[in-house]
Coordinates of C-alpha atoms and ligand atoms in Angstrom, one line a residue:
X1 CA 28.9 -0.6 -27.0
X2 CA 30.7 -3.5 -25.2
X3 CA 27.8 -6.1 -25.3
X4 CA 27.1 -4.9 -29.0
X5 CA 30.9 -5.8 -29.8
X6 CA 30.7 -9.1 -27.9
X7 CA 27.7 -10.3 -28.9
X8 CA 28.8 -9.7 -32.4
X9 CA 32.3 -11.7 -31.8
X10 CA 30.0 -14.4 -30.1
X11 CA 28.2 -14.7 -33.8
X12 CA 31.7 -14.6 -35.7
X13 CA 33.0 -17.2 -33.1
X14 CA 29.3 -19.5 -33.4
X15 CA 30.1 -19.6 -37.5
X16 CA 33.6 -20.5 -37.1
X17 CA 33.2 -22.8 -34.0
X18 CA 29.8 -24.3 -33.8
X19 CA 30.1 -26.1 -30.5
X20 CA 32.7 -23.4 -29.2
X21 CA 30.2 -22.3 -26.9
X22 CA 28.2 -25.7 -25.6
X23 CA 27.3 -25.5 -22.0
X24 CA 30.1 -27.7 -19.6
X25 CA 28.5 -31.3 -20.4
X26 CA 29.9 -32.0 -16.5
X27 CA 32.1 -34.7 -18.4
X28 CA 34.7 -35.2 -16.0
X29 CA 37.5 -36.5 -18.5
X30 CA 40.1 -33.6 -18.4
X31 CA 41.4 -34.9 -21.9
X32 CA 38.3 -33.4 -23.2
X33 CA 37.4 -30.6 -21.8
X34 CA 38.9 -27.7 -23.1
X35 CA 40.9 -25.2 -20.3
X36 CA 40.0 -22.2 -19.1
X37 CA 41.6 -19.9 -21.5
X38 CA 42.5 -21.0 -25.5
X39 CA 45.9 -20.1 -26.8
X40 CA 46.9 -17.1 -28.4
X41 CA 45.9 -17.9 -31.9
X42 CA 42.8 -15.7 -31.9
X43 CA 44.2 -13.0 -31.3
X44 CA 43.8 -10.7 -34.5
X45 CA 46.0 -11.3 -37.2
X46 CA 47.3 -14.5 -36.4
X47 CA 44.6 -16.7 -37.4
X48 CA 44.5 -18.3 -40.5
X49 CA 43.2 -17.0 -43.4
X50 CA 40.2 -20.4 -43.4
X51 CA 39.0 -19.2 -40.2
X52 CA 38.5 -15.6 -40.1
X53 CA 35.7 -16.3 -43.0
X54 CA 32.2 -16.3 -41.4
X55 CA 30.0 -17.5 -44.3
X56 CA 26.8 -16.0 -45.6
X57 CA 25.2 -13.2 -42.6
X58 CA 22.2 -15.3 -41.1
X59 CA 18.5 -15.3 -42.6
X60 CA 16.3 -14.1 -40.3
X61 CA 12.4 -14.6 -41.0
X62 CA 10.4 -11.9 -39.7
X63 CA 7.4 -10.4 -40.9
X64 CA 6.5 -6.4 -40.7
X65 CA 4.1 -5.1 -38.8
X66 CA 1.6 -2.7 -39.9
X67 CA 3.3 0.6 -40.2
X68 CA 6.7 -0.6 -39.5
X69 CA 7.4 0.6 -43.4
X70 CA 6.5 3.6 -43.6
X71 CA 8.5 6.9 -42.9
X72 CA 10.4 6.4 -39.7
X73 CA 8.9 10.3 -39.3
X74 CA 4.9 9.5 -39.1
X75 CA 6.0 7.3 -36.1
X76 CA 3.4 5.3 -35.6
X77 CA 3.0 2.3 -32.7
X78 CA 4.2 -0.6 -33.7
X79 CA 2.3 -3.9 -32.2
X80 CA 5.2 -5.7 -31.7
X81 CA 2.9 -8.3 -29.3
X82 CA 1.6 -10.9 -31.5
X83 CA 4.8 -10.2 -34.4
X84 CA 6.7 -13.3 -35.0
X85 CA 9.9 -12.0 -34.9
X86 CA 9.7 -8.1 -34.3
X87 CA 13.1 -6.3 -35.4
X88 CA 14.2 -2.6 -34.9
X89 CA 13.2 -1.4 -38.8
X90 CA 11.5 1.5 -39.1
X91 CA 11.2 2.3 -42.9
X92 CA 14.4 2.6 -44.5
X93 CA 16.0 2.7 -40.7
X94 CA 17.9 0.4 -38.8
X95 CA 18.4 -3.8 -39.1
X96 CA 17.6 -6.9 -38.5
X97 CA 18.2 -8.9 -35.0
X98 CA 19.9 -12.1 -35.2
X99 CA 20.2 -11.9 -31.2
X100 CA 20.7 -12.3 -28.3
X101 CA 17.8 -10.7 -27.0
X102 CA 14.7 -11.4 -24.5
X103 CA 11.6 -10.9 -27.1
X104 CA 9.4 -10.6 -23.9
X105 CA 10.6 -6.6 -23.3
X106 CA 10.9 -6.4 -27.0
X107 CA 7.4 -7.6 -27.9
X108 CA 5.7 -4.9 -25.6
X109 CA 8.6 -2.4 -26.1
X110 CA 8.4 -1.4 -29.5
X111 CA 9.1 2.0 -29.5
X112 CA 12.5 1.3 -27.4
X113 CA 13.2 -1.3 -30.1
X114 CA 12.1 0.4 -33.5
X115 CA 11.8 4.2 -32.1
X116 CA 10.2 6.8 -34.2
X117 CA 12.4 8.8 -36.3
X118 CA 11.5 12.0 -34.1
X119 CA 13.2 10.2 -30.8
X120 CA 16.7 12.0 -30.3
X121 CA 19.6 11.4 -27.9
X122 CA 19.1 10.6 -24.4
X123 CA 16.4 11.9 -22.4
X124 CA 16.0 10.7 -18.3
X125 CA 14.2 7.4 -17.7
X126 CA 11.1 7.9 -17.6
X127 CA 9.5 4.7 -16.5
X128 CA 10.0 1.8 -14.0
X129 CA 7.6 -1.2 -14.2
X130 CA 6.7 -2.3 -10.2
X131 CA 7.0 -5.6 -12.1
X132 CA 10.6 -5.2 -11.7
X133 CA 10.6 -4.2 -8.0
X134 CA 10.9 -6.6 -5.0
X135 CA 8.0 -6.7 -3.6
X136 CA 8.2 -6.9 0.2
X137 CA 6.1 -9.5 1.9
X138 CA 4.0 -9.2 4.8
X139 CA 3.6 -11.7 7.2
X140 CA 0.9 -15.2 7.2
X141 CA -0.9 -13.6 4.4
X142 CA -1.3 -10.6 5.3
X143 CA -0.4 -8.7 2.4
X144 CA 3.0 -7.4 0.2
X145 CA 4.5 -4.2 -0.8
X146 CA 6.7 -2.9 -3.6
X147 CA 7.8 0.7 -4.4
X148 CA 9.6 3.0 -6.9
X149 CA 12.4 5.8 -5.6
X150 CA 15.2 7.6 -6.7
X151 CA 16.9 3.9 -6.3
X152 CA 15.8 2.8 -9.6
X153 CA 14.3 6.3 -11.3
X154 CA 17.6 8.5 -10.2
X155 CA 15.7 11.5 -11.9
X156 CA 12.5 11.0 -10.1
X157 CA 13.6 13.3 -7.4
X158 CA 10.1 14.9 -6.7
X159 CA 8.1 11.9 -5.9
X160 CA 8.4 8.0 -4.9
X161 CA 5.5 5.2 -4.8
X162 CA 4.9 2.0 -3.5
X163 CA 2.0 -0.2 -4.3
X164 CA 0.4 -2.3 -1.4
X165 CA -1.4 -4.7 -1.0
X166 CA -3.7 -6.0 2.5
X167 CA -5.7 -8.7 2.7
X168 CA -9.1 -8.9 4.5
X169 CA -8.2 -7.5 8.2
X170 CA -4.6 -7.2 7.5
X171 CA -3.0 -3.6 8.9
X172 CA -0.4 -1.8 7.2
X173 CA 1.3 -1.2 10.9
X174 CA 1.1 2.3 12.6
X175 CA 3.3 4.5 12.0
X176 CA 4.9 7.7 10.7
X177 CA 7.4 9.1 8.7
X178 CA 9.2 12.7 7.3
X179 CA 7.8 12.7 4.1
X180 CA 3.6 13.7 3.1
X181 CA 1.5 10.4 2.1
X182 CA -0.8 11.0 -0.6
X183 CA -2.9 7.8 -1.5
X184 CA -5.4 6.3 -4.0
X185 CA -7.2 3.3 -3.2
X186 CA -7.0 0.8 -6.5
X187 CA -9.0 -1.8 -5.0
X188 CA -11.2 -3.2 -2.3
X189 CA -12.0 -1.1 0.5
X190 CA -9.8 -0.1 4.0
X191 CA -10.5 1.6 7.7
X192 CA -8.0 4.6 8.2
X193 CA -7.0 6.1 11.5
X194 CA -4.2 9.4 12.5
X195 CA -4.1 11.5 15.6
X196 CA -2.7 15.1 14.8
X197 CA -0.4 17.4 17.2
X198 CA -3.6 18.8 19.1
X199 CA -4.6 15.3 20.0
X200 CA -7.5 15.5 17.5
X201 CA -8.3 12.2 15.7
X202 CA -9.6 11.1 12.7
X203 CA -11.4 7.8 11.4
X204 CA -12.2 6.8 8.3
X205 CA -13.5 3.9 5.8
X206 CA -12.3 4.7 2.0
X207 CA -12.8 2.3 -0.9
X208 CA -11.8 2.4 -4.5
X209 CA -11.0 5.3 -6.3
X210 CA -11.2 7.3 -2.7
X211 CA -7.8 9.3 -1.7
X212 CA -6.0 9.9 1.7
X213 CA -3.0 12.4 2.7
X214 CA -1.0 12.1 6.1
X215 CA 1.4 15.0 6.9
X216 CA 4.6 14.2 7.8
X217 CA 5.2 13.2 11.1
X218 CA 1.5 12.2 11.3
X219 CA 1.0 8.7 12.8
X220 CA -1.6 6.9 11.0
X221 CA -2.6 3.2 10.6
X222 CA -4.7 1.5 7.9
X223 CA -6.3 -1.8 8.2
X224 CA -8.4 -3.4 5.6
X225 CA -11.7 -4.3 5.5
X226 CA -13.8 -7.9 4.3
X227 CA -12.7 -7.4 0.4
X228 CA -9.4 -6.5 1.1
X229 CA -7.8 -3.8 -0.5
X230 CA -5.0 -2.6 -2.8
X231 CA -3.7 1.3 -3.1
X232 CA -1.1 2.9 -4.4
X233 CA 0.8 5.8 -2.0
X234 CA 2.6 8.9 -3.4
X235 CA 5.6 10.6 -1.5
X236 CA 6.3 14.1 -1.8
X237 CA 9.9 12.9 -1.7
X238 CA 11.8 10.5 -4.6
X239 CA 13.7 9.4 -2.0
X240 CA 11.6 7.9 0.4
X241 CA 11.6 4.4 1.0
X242 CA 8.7 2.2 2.6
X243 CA 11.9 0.7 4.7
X244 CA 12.6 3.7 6.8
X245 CA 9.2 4.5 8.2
X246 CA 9.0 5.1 11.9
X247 CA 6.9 2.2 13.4
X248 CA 5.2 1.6 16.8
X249 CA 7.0 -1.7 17.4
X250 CA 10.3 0.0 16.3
X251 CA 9.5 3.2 18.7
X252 CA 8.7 0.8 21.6
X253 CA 11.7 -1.9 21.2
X254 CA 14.0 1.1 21.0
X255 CA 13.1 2.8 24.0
X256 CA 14.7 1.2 27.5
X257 CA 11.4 -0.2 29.0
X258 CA 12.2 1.6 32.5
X259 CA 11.7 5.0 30.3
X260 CA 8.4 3.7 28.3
X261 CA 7.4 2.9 32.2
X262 CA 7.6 6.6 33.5
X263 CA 6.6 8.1 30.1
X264 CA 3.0 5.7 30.0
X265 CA 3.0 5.9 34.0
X266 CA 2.3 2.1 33.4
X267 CA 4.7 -0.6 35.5
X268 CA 7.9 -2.4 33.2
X269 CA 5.8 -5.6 32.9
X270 CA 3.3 -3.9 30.8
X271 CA 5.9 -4.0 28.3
X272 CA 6.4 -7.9 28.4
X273 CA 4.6 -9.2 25.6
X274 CA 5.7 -6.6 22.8
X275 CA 6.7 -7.9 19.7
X276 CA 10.5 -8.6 19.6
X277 CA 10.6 -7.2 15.7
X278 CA 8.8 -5.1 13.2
X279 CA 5.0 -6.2 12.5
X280 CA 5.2 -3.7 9.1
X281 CA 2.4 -5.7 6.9
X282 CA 0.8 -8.3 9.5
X283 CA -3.0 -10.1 9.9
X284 CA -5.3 -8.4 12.9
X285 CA -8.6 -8.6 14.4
X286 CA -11.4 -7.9 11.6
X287 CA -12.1 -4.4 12.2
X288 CA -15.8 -3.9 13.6
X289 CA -18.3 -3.0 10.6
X290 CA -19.8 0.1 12.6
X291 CA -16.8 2.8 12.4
X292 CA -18.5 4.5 15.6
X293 CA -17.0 1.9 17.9
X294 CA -13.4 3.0 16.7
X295 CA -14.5 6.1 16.5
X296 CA -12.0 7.5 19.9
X297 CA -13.2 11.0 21.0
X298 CA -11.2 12.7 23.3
X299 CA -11.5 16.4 24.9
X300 CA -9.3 17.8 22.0
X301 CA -12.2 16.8 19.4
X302 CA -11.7 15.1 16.2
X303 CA -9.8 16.9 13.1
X304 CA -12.3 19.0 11.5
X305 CA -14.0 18.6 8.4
X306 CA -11.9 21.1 6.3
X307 CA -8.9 19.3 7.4
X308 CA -10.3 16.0 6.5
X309 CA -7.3 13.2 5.9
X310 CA -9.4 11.6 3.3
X311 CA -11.3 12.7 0.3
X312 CA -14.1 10.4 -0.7
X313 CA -12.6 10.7 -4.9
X314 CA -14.8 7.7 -6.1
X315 CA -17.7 9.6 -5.8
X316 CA -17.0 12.3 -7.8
X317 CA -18.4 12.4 -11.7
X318 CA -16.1 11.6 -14.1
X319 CA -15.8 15.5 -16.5
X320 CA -15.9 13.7 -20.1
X321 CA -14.0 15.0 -23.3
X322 CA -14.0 13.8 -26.8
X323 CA -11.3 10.8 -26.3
X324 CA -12.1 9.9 -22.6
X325 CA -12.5 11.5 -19.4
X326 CA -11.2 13.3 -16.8
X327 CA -11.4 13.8 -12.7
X328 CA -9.5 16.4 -10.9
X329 CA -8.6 16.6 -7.6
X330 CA -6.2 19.4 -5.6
X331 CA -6.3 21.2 -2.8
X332 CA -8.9 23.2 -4.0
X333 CA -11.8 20.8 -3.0
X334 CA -9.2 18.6 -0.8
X335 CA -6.7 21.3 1.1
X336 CA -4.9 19.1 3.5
X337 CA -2.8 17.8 1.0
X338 CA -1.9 21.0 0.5
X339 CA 0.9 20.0 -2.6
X340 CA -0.8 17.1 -4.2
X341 CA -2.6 17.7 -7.3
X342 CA -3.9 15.0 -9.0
X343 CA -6.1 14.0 -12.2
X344 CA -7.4 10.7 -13.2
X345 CA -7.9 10.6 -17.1
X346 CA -9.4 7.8 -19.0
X347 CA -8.6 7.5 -22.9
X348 CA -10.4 5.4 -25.2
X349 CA -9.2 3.0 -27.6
X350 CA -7.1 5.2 -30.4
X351 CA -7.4 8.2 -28.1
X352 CA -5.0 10.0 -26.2
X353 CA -3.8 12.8 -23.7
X354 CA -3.3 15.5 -25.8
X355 CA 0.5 17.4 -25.7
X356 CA 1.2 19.1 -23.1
X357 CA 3.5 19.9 -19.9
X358 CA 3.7 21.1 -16.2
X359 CA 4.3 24.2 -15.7
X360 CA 4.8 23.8 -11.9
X361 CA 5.5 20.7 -11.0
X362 CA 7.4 17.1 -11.9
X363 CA 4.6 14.9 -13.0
X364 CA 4.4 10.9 -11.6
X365 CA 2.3 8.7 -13.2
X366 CA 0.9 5.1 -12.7
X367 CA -0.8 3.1 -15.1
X368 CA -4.0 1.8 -13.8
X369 CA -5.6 0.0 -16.5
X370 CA -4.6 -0.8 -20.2
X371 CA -2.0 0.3 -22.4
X372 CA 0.2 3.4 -23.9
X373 CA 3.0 5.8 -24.9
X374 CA 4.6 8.8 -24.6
X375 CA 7.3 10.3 -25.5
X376 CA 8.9 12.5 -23.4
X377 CA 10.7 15.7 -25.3
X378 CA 13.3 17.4 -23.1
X379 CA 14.9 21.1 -24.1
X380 CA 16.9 21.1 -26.6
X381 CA 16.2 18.1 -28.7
X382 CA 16.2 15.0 -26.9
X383 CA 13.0 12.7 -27.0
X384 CA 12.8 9.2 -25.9
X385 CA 9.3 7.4 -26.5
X386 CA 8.1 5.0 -23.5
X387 CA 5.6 1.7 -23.9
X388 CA 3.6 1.6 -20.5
X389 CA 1.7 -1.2 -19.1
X390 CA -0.5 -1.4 -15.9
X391 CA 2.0 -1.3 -13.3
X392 CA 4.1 1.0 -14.9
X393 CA 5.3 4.2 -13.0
X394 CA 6.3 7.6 -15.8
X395 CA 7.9 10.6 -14.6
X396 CA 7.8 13.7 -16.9
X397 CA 10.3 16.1 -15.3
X398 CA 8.5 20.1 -15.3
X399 CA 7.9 22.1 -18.3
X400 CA 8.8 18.5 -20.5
X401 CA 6.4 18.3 -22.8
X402 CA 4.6 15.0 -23.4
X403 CA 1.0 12.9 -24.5
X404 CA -0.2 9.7 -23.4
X405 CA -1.6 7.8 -26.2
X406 CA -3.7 4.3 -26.0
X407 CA -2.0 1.8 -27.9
X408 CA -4.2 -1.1 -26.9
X409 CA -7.9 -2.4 -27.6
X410 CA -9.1 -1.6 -23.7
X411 CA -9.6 2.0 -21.9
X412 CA -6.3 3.3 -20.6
X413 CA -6.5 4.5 -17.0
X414 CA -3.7 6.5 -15.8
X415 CA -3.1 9.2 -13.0
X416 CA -1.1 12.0 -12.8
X417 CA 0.3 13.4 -10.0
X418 CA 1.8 16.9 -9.5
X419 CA 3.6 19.0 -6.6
X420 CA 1.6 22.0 -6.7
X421 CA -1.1 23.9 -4.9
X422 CA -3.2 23.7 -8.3
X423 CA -3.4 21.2 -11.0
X424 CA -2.3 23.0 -14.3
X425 CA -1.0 22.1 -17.7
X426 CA -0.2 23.7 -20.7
X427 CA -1.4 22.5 -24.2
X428 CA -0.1 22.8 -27.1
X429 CA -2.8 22.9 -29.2
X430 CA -4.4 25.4 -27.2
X431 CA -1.4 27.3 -27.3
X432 CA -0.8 27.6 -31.0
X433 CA -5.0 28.2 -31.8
X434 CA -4.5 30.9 -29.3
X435 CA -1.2 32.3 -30.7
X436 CA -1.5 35.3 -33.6
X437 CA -1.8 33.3 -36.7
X438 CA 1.0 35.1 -38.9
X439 CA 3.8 34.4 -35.6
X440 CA 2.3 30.6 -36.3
X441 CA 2.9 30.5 -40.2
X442 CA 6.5 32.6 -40.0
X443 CA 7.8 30.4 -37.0
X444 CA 6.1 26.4 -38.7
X445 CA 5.2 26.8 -42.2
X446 CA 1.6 25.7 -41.3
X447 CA -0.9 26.4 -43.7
X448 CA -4.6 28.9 -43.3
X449 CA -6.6 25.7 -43.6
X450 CA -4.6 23.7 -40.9
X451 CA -4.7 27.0 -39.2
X452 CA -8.5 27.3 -39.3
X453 CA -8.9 23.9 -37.8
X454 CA -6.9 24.5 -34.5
X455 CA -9.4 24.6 -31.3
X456 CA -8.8 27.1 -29.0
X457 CA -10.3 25.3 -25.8
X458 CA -7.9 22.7 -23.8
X459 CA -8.9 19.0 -25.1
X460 CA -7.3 17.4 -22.2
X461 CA -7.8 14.0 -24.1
X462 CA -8.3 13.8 -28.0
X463 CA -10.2 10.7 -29.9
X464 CA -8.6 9.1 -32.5
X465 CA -8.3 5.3 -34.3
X466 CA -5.9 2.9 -34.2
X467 CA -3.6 2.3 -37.2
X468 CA -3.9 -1.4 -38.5
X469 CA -3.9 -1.0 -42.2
X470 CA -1.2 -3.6 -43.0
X471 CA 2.2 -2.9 -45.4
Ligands
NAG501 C1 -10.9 -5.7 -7.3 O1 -10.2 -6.8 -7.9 C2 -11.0 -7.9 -8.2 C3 -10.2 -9.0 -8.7 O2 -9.4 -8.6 -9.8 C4 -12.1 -7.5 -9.2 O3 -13.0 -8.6 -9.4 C5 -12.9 -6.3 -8.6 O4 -13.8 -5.9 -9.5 C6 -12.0 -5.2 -8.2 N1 -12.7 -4.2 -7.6 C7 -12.6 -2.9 -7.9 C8 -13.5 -2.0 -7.1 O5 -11.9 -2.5 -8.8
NAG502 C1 -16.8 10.4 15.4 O1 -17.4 11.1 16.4 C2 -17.5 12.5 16.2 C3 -18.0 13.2 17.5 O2 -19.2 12.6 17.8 C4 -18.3 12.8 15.0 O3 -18.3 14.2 14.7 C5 -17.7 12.1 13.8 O4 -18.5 12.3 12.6 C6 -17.5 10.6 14.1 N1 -16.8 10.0 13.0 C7 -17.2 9.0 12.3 C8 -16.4 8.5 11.2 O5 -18.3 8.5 12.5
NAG503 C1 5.5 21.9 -3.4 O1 6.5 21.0 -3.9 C2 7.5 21.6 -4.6 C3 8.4 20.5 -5.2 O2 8.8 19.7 -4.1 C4 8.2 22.6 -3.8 O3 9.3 23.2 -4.5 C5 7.3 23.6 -3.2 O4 8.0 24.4 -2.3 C6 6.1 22.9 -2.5 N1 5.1 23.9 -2.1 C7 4.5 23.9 -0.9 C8 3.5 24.9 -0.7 O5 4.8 23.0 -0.1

């Protein structure tokens, strides 16, 4: 309300004072250079009669984009990206933009600047674009990191995520932490290692579209392989940070050396050469191509198959639906992630995820590929409509109902990722089709031949076409 106020004084003030509010020319003449503060004549009231008039509002050119005229209601996207001069109008709704604004996050925000006439009030935020995160960065080259927490998504208190990136041979350093890691490679391919509480141990190479899961308290170390790799890592925690992991260099500078001595039975000069700081993201030895020569077997055996730490995703089928497909994965087929569910869905050009919600769990989301929306609707009336990007984390807090619809020309990629034992959602479609058909009329005034159309069986993702008839 402030900055709306201001930055319509600043437009009063720019008609009445044109160079009022020139940048410091650095002119060091003190005649001419105004001081700090003006006198009290603009205080309301006691200007004069000549300056309070502003002249004609500003004419703004701007063009509309298809569907931007027609009832605020129907809603649909607005392609705001190659509009000239996109303002927040939506049919009869709303006003033109004589600024200030930043027309990048307006161009590819159009539903936060001209939201359909069904958003209402104030829902949580549900979206943070890793664009806008720090990214941490590893040492010589070795790779980066940025994440997503409760820091910046307050209401993201289920699960946090951090993006990460290792060059050929670089290690994400070994170490452990309180909350469960829950992983899916994005790109290239990696060598993963843990030893559990029995002293079993585990080895593994994943590549893209594979998954991991370390327990808490697990200590676990990943080093990628010659292409690299990029993957994206779920917490079971929305306030985890990739800060506060417990690291082997940390665990070993931290200890007095004469104590590391008697615990390793080793002498103190063993310790002399450990790094004097965190390695976190750092270059290594390539590791060898033939896993079997890091493959350490001890008496205690290695973790058995059922309680596998990785799950090789990338080879399972894609499930294909009318607008897209779909890949599930949950503890039913992958148990050690015992509260990670997790589907993959893939929605065509004018497709999308049909309605729906989470019974049981909080849903994250990151954008993979492409582009979408989706509002989120939150009991009683509140709905706020998001534009995501690859990149782009969503949260969609249980129960809230919401779609993810592809507003762009290319696939949209997404995942979804749940708390529960079992992934499960509730349509909305299914659930009216399945729903006595009087209950449906009384309750939404729909009539028998909408009625007779309705498909019983979950969609998952719907096909559909774009709207770009023009106005
Ligand atoms: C990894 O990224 C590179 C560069 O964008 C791309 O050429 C390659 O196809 C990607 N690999 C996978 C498996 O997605
Ligand atoms: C490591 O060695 C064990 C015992 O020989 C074997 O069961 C396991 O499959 C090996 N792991 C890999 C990744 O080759
Ligand atoms: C799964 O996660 C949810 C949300 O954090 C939690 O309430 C539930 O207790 C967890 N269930 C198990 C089996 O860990």
């Amino acid at each position: 309300m402030k900055l709306q106020a201001l930055s319509q004084s600043l437009v009063l003030l720019s008609a009445v004072v044109p160079l009022g509010l020139a940048a410091p020319t650095g002119n060091a003449d003190s005649g001419s250079n105004p001081p700090l503060r003006a006198s009290n004549e603009a205080l309301v009231g006691y200007s004069s009669s000549e300056k309070t008039n502003s002249g004609p509002p500003p004419d703004l050119k701007y063009k509309f984009v298809p569907g931007q005229k027609e009832d605020p209601d129907v809603g649909s996207y607005l392609d705001f990206e190659k509009a000239d001069n996109p303002q927040p109008i939506r049919g009869t709704t709303g006003g033109d933009d004589p600024g200030p604004r930043n027309y990048n996050y307006d161009k590819i925000n159009s539903d936060k600047l001209a939201p359909p006439g069904t958003d209402s009030g104030q829902t949580i935020n549900a979206q943070w674009p890793l664009g806008l995160s720090r990214t941490r960065l590893g040492l010589e080259r070795s790779g980066w990191a940025r994440q997503e927490n409760t820091v910046v998504m307050p209401d993201a208190t289920e699960m946090a995520g951090v993006d990460m990136r290792l060059e050929p041979a670089g290690y994400r350093e070994l170490h452990w932490h309180v909350a469960g890691e829950w992983s899916l490679v994005l790109n290239g391919s990696c060598r993963i290692q843990a030893v559990n509480e029995d002293g079993q141990t585990f080895i593994d190479d994943v590549k893209a579209g594979d998954v991991w899961f370390f327990p808490p308290g697990i200590p676990h170390s990943i080093q990628a392989l010659d292409d690299g790799v990029e993957f994206l890592l779920v917490f079971d925690d929305g306030d985890f940070s990739e800060d506060n992991t417990f690291l082997a260099s940390e665990v070993f500078l931290h200890s007095p050396k004469e104590v590391l001595a008697k615990d390793l039975g080793v002498p103190i000069s063993a310790f002399d050469k450990i790094p004097d700081d965190e390695l976190y993201i750092f270059k290594g030895t390539p590791a060898p191509k033939d896993i079997e020569k890091q493959n350490v077997t001890t008496a205690s055996g290695v973790i058995p198959r059922t309680q596998s730490y990785s799950y090789h995703f990338s080879e399972q089928p894609a499930h294909h639906v009318e607008g897209g497909t779909v890949k599930i994965v949950d503890p039913q087929t992958f148990p050690i992630a015992n509260n990670f569910s997790a589907a993959i869905v893939t929605v065509s050009p004018g497709g999308m995820r049909e309605i729906h919600w989470h019974p049981t769990s909080d849903e994250w989301t990151f954008f993979i590929r492409g582009q979408g929306r989706a509002t989120l609707f939150s009991a009683p009336s509140t709905a706020t409509t998001f534009d995501y990007r690859a990149g782009d984390v969503g949260y969609f807090p249980k129960s809230n109902s919401h779609y993810v619809e592809n507003t762009g020309d290319e696939d949209l990629v997404f995942l979804e990722v749940l708390q529960a034992p079992q992934f499960t959602d509730m349509a909305l479609g299914q659930w009216i089709a399945s729903t006595p058909k009087q209950i449906i009329k009384d309750t939404l005034k729909l009539g028998d031949s909408t009625l007779e159309k309705l498909k019983t069986d979950k969609q998952y993702v719907v096909a559909g076409t774009r709207n770009k008839e023009s106005h």
